[in-house]
Coordinates of N, CA and C in Angstrom, one line a residue:
X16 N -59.8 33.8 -53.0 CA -60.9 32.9 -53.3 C -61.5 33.2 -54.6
X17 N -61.7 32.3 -55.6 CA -62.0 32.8 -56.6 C -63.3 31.5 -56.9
X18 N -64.5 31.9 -56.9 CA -65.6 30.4 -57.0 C -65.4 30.6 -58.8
X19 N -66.1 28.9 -59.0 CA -66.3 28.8 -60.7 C -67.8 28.8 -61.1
X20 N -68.0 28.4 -61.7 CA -69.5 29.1 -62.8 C -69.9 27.4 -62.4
X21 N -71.3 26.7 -61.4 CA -71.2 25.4 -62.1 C -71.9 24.5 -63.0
X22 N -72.0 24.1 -63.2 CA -72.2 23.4 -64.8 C -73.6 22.2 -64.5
X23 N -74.6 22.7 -64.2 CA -75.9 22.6 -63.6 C -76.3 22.2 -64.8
X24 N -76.3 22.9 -66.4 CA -77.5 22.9 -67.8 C -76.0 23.1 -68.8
X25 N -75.0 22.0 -68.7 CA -74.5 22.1 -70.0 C -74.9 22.5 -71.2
X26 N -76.1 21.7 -71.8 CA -76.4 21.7 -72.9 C -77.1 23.5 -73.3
X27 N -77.2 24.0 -72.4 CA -78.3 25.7 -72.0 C -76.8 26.7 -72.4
X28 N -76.8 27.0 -73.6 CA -75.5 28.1 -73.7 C -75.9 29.2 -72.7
X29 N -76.9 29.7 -72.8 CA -77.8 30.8 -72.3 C -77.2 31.0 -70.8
X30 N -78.0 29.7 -70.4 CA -77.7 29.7 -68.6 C -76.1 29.8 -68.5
X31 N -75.4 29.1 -69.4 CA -73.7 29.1 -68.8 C -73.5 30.5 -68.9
X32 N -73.7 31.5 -69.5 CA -73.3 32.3 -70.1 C -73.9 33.5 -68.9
X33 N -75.4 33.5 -67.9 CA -75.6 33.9 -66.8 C -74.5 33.4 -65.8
X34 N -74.4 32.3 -65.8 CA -74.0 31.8 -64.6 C -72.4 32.4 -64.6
X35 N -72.7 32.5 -65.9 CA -70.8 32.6 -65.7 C -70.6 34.3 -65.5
X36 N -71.5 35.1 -66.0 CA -71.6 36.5 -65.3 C -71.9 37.1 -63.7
X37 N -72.3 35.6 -63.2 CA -73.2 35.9 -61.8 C -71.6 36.0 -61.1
X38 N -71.1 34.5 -61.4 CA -69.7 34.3 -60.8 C -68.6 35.1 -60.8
X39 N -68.9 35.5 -61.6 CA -67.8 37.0 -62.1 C -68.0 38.3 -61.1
X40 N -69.6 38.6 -61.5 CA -70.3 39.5 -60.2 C -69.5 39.0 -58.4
X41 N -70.1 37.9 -58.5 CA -69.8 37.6 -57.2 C -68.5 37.2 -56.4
X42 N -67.4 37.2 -57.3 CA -66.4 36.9 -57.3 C -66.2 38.3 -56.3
X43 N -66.0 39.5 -57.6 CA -65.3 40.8 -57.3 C -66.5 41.3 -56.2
X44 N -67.1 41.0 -56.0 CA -68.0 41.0 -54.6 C -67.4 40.5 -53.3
X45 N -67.2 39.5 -53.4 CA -65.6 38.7 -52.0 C -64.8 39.7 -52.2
X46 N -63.9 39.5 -53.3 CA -62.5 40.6 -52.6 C -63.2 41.8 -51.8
X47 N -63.5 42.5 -52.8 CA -64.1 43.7 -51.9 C -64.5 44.2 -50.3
X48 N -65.7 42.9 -50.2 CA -66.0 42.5 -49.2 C -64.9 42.4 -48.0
X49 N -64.2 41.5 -48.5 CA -62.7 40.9 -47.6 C -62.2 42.3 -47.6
X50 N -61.7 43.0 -48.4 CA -60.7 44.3 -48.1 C -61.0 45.4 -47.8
X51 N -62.5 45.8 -47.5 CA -63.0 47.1 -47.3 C -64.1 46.7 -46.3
X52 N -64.8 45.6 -46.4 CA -66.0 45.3 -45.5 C -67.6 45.7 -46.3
X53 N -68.4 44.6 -45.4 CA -69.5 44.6 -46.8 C -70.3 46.3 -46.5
X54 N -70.1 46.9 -45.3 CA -70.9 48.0 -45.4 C -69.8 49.3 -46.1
X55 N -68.6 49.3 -46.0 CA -68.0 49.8 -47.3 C -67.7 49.8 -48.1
X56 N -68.1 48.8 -48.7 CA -67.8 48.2 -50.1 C -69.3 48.7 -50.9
X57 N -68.9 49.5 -52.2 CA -70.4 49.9 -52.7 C -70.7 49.1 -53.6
X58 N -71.6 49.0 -54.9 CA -72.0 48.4 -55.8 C -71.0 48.9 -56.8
X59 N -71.2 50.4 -56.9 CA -70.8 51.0 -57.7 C -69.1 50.1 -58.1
X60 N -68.5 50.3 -56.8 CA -66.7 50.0 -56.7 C -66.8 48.5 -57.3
X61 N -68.0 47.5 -56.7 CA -67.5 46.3 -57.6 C -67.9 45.9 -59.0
X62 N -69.1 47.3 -59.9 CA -68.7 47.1 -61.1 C -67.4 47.5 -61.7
X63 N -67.0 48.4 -61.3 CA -65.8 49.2 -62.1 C -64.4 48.1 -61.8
X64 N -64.9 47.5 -61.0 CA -63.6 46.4 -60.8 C -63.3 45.3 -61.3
X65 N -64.8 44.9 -62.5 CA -65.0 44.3 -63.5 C -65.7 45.0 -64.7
X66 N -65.3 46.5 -65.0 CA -65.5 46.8 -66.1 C -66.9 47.4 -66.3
X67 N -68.1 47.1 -65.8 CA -69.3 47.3 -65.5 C -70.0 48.4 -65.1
X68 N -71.2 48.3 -65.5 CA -71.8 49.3 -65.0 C -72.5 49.0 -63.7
X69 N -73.4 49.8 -62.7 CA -74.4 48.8 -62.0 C -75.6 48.5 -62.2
X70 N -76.0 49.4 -63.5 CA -77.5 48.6 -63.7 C -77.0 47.1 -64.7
X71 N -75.5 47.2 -64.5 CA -75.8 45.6 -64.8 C -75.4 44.6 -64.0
X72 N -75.0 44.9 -62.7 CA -75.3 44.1 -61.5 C -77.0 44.1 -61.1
X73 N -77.6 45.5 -61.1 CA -78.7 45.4 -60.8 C -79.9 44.4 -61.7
X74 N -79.5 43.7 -62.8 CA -80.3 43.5 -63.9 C -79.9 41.6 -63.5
X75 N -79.4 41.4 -62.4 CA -79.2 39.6 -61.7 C -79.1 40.0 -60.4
X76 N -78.6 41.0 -59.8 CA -79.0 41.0 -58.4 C -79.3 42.5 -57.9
X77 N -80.5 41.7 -56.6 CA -81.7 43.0 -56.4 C -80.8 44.2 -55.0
X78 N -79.7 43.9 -54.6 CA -79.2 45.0 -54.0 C -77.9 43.7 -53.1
X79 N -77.2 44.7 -52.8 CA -75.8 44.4 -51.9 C -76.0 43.0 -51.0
X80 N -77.1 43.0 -50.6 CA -77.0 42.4 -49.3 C -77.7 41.1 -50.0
X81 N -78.5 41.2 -51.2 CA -78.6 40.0 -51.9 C -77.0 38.8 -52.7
X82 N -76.0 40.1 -52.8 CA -75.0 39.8 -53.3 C -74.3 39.1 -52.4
X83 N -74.2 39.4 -51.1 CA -74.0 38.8 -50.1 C -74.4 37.3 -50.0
X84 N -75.5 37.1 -49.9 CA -76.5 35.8 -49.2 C -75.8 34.8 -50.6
X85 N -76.1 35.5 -51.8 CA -75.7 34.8 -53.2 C -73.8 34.0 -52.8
X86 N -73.1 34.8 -52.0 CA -71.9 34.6 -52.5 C -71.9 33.2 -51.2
X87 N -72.5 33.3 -50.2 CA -72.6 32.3 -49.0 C -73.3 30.9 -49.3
X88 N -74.5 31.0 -50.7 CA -74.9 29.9 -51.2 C -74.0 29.2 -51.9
X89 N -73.1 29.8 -52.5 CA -72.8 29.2 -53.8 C -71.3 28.9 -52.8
X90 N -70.5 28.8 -51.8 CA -69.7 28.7 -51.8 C -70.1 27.3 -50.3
X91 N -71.4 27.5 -50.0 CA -71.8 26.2 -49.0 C -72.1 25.5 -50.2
X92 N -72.7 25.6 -51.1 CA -72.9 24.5 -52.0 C -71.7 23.4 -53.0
X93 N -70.9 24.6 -53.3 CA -69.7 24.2 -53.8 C -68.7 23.0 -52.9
X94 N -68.7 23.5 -51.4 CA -68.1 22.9 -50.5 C -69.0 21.6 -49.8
X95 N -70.0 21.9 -50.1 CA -70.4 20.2 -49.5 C -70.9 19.1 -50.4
X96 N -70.6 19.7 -51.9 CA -70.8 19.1 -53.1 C -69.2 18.2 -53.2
X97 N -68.5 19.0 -53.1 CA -66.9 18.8 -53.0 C -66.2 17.1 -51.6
X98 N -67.1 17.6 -50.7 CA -66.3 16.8 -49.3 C -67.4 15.2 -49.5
X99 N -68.8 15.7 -50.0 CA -69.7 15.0 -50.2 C -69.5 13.5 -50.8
X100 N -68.7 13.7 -51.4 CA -68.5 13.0 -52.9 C -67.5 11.8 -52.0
X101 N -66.9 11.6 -50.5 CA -66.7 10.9 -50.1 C -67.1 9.4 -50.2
X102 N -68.9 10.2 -50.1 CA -69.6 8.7 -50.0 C -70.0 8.0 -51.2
X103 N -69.5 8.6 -52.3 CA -70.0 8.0 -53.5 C -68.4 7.4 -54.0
X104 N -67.1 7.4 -53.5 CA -66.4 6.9 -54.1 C -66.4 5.2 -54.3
X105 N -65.8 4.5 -55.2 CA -65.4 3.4 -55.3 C -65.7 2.4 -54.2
X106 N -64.5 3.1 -53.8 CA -63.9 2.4 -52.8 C -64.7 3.0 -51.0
X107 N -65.3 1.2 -50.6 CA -66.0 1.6 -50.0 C -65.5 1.5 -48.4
X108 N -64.3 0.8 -48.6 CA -63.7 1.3 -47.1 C -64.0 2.8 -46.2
X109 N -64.6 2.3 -45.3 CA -64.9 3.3 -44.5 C -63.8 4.3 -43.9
X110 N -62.2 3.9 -43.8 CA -61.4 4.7 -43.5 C -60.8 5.6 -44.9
X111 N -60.8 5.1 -45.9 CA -60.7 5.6 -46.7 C -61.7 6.8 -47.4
X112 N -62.6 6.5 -47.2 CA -64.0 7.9 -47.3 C -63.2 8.7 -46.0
X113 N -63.4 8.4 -45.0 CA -63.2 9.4 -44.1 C -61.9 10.1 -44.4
X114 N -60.6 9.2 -44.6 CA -59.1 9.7 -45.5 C -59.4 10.8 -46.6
X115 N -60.8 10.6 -47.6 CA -61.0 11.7 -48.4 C -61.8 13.2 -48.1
X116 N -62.8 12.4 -46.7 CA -63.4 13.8 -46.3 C -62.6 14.7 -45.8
X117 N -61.8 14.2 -44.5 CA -60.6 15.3 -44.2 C -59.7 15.9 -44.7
X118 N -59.3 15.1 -45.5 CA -58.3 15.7 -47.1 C -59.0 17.5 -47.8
X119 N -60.0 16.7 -48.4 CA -61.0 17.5 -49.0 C -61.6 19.0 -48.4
X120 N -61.9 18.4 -47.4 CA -62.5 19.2 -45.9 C -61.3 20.8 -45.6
X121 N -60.3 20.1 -45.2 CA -59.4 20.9 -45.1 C -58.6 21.6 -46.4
X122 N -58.5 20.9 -47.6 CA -57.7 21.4 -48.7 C -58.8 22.7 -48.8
X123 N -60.5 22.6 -49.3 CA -61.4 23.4 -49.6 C -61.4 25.1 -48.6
X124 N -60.8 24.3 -47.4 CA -60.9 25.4 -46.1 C -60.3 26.6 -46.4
X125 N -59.1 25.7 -46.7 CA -57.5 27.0 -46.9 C -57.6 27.6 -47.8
X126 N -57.8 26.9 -49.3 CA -58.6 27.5 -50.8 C -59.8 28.8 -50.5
X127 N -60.4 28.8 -49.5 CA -61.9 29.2 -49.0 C -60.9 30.3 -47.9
X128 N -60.6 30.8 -47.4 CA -59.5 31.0 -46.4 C -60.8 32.9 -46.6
X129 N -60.5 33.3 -47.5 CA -61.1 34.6 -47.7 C -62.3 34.5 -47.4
X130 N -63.2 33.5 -47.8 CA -64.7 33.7 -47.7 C -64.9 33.4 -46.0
X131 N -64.1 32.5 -45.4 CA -64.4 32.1 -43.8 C -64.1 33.8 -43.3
X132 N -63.4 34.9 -43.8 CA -62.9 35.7 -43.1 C -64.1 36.7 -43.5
X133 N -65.1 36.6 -44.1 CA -66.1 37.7 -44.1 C -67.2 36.7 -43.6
X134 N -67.3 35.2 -44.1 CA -68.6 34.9 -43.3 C -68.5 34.9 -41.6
X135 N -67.1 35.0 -41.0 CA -66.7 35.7 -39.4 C -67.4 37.3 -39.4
X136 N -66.6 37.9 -40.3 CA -66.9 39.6 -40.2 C -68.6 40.0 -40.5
X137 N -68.8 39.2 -41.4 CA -70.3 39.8 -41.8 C -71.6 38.9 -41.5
X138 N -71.5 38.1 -40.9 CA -72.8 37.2 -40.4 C -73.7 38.7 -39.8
X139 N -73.1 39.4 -39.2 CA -74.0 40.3 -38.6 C -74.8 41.4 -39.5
X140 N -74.6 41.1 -40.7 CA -75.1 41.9 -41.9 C -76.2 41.0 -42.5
X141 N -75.7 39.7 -42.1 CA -77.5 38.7 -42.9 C -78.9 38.7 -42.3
X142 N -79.5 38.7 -42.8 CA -81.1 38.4 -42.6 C -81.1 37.0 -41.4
X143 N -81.7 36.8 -40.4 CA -82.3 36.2 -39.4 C -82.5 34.6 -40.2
X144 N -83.2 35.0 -41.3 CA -83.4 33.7 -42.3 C -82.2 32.7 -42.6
X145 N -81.3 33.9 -42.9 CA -80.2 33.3 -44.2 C -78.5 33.4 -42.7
X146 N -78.6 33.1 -41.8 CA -78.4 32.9 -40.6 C -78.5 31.8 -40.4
X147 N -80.3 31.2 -40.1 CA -80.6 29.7 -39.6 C -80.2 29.2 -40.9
X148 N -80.3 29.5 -42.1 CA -79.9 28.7 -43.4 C -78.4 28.0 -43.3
X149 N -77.7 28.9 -42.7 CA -76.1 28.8 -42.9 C -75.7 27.4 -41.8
X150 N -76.5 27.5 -40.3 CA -76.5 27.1 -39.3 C -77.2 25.8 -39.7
X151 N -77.8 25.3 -40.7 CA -78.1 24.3 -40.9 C -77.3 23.1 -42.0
X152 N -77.1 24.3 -42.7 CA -75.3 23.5 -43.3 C -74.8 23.2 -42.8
X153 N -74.6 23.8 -41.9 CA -73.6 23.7 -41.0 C -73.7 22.1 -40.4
X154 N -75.2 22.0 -40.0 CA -75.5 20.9 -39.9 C -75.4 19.7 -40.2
X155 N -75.6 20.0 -41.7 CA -75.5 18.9 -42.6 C -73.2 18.7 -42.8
X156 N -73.2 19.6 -42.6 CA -71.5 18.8 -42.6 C -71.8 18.0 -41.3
X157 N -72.0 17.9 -40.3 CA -71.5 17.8 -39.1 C -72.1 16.1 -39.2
X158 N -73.5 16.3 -39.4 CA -74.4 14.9 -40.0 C -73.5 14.2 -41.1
X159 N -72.6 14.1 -41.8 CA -72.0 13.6 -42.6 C -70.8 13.1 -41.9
X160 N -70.4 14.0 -41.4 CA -68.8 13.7 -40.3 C -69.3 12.3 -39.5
X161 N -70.5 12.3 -38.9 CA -70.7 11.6 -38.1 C -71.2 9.9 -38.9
X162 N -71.6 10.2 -40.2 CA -72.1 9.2 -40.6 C -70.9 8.5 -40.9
X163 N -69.7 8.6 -41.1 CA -68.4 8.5 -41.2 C -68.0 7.3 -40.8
X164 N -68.0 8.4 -39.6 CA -67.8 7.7 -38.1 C -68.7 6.0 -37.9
X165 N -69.6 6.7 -37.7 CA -70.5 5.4 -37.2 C -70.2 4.4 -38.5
X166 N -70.3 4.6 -39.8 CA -70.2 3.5 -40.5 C -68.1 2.5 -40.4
X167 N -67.7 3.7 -40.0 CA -66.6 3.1 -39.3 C -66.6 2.1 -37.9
X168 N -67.2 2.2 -36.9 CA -67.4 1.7 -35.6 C -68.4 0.7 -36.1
X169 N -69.1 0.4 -36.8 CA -69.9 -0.5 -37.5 C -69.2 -1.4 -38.4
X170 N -67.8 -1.1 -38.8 CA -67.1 -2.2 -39.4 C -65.9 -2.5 -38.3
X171 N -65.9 -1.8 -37.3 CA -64.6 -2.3 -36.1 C -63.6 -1.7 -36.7
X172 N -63.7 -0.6 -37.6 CA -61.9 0.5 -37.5 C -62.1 1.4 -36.9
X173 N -63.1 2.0 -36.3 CA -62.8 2.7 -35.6 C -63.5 2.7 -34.2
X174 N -63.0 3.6 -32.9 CA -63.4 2.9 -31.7 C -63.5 4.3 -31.1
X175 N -65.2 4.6 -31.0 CA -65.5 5.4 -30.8 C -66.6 5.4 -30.1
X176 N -66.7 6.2 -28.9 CA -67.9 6.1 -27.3 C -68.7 7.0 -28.4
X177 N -68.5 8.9 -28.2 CA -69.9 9.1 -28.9 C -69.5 10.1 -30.8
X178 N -69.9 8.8 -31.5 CA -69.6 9.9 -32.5 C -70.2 11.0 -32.7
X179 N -71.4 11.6 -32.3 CA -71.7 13.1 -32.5 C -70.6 14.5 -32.1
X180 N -70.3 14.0 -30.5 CA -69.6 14.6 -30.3 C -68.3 14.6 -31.0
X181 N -67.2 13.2 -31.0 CA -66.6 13.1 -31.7 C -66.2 14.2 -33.2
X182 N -67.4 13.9 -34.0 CA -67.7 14.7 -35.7 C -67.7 16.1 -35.2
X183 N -68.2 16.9 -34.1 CA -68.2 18.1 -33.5 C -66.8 18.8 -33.5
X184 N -66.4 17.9 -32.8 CA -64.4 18.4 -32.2 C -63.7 18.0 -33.7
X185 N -63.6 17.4 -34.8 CA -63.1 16.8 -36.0 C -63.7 18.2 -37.0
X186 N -65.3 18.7 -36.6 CA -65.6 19.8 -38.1 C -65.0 21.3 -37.5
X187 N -65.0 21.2 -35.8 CA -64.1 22.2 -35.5 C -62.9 22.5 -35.7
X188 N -62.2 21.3 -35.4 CA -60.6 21.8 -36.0 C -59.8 22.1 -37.5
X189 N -61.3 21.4 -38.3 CA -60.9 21.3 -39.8 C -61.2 23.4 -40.2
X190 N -62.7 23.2 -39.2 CA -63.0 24.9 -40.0 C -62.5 25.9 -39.3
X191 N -61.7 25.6 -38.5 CA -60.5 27.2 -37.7 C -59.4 27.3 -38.6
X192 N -58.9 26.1 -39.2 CA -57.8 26.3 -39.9 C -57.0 27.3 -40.1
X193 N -57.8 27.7 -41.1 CA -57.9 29.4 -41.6 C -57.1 30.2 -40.7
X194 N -57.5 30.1 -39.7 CA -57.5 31.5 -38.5 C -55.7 31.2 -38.4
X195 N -55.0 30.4 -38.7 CA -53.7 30.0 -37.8 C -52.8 29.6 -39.5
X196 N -53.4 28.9 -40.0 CA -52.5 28.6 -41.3 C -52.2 29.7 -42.2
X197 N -50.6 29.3 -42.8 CA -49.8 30.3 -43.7 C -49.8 29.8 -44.4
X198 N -50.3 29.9 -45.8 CA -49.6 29.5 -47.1 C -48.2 29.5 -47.5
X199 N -47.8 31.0 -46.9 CA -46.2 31.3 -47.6 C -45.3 30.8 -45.8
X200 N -45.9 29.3 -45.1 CA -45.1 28.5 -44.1 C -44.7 28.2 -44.6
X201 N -43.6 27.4 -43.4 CA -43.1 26.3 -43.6 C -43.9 25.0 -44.1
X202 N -45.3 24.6 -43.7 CA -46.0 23.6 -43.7 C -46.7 24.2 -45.2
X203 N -46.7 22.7 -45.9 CA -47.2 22.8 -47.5 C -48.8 22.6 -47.0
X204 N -49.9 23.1 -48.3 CA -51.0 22.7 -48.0 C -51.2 21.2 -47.8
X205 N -50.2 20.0 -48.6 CA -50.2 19.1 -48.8 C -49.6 18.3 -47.6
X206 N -49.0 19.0 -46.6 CA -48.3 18.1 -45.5 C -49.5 18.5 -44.3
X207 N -50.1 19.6 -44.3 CA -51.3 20.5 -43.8 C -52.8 19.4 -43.6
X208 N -52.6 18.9 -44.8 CA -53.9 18.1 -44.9 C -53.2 16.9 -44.7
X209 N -52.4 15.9 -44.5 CA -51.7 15.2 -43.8 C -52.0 15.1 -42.8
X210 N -51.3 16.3 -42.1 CA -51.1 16.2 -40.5 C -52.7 15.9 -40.2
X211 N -53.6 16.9 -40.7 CA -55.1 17.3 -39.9 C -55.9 15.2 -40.7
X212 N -55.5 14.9 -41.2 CA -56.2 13.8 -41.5 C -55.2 12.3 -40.5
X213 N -54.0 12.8 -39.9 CA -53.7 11.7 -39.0 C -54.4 11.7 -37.8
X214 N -54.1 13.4 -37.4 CA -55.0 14.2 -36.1 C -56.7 13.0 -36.0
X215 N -57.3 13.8 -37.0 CA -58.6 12.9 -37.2 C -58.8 11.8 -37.0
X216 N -57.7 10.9 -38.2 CA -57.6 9.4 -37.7 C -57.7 8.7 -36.1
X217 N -56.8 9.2 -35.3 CA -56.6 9.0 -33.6 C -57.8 10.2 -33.1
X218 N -58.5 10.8 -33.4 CA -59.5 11.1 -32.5 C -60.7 10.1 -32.9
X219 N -60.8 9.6 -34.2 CA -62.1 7.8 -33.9 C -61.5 7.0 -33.9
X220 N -60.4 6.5 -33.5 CA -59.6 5.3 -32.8 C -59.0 4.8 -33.9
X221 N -58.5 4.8 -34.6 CA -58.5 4.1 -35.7 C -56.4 3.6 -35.5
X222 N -56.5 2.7 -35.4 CA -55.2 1.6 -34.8 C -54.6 1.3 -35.9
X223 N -55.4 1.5 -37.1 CA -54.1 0.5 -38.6 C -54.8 -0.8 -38.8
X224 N -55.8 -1.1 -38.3 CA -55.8 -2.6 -38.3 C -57.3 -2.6 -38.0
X225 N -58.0 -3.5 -38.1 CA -59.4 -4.2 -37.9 C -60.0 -4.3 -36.4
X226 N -60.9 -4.2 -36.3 CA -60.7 -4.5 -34.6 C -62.3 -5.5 -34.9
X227 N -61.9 -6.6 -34.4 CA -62.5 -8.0 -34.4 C -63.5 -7.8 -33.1
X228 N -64.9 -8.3 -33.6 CA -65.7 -8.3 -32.4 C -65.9 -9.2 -31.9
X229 N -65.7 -9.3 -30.2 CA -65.7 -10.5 -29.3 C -66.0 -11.5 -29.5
X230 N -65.9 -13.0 -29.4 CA -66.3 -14.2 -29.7 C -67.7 -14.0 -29.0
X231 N -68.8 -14.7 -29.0 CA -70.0 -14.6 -27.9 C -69.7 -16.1 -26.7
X232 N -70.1 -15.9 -25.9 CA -69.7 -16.5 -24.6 C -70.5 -17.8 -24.6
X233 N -69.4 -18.5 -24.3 CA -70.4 -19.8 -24.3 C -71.6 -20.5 -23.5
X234 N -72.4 -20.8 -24.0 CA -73.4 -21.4 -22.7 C -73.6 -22.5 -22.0
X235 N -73.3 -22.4 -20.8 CA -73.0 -23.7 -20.1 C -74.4 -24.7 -19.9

């Protein structure tokens, strides 16, 4: 997993030039994390693993467990910035947004594959706060999945009793991924996000085709 620097104050050399240090910090902060765990992993080990000292970790971030919360923001924000962008496409077909969410959804997962494996191992190391924070992202994917949905059953492609639940069992299967997928498989990331976006397709009904709403009944 490697996050990028993002580009928030182009015109600010200044800020690119933090941000792009923070990312670097917080980068060699994940591996670590992933390979040793966040209570054995020191500060010290992830400056030297970018060259550093740690009063120059300490001079952007205020201790370990800040480096933590930092690396969980920036990698929820990255990822619902990324699946988000569904609803702003073009093309306003509703099955096609959803074609891009689960694409997206799942490509970012497996890319992400390291970070789901410490935010498993180390939720128990966050703050109470930054816990409900995560759990509310969490949210907001799930509120998106479902907005999907309904704007699909609202144009007759898709044929769906409840989409809440529905968007539930759809953000489940996309975010286990991880736990079961091989890169060095048989299955490409590209036939991967395939399969999991036909899966999707047949769990909101979706037939290939329009589904026409009843004539209204005549009155005698």
């Amino acid at each position: 997993m490697q996050l990028q620097p993002t580009d928030t104050n182009a015109g600010d050399a200044k800020n690119q030039i933090q941000e792009y240090k923070d990312t670097l910090i917080i980068n060699a902060a994940a591996e670590l994390f992933y390979k040793r765990g966040f209570k054995s992993a020191t500060l010290d080990e992830i400056a030297a693993s970018i060259g550093v000292t740690k009063p120059f970790i300490y001079k952007r971030f205020k201790s370990k467990h800040e480096l933590l919360e930092r690396l969980f923001d920036k990698v929820f924000a990255g990822l619902y910035e990324a699946v988000s962008q569904c609803e702003q496409l073009e093309d306003k077909d509703p099955v096609r947004r959803f074609e891009f969410f689960i694409d997206t959804y799942t490509r970012r997962k497996i890319e992400l594959s390291t970070f789901s494996v410490i935010l498993l191992e180390e939720e128990k190391s966050l703050s109470p706060e930054k816990i409900s924070d995560i759990r509310s992202k969490y949210h907001g994917f799930d509120a998106l999945v479902t907005r999907l949905i309904v704007n699909g059953v609202e144009a007759g492609v898709f044929q769906v009793g409840n989409p809440k639940v529905t968007a539930f069992a759809i953000s489940g299967m996309v975010q286990w991924t991880h736990r079961w997928y091989q890169p060095n498989g048989k299955l490409s990331i590209e036939a991967l996000c395939q399969e999991m976006t036909q899966m999707a397709l047949r769990l909101v009904g979706w037939t290939g085709q329009y589904v026409l709403p009843a004539p209204p009944v005549a009155q005698r």
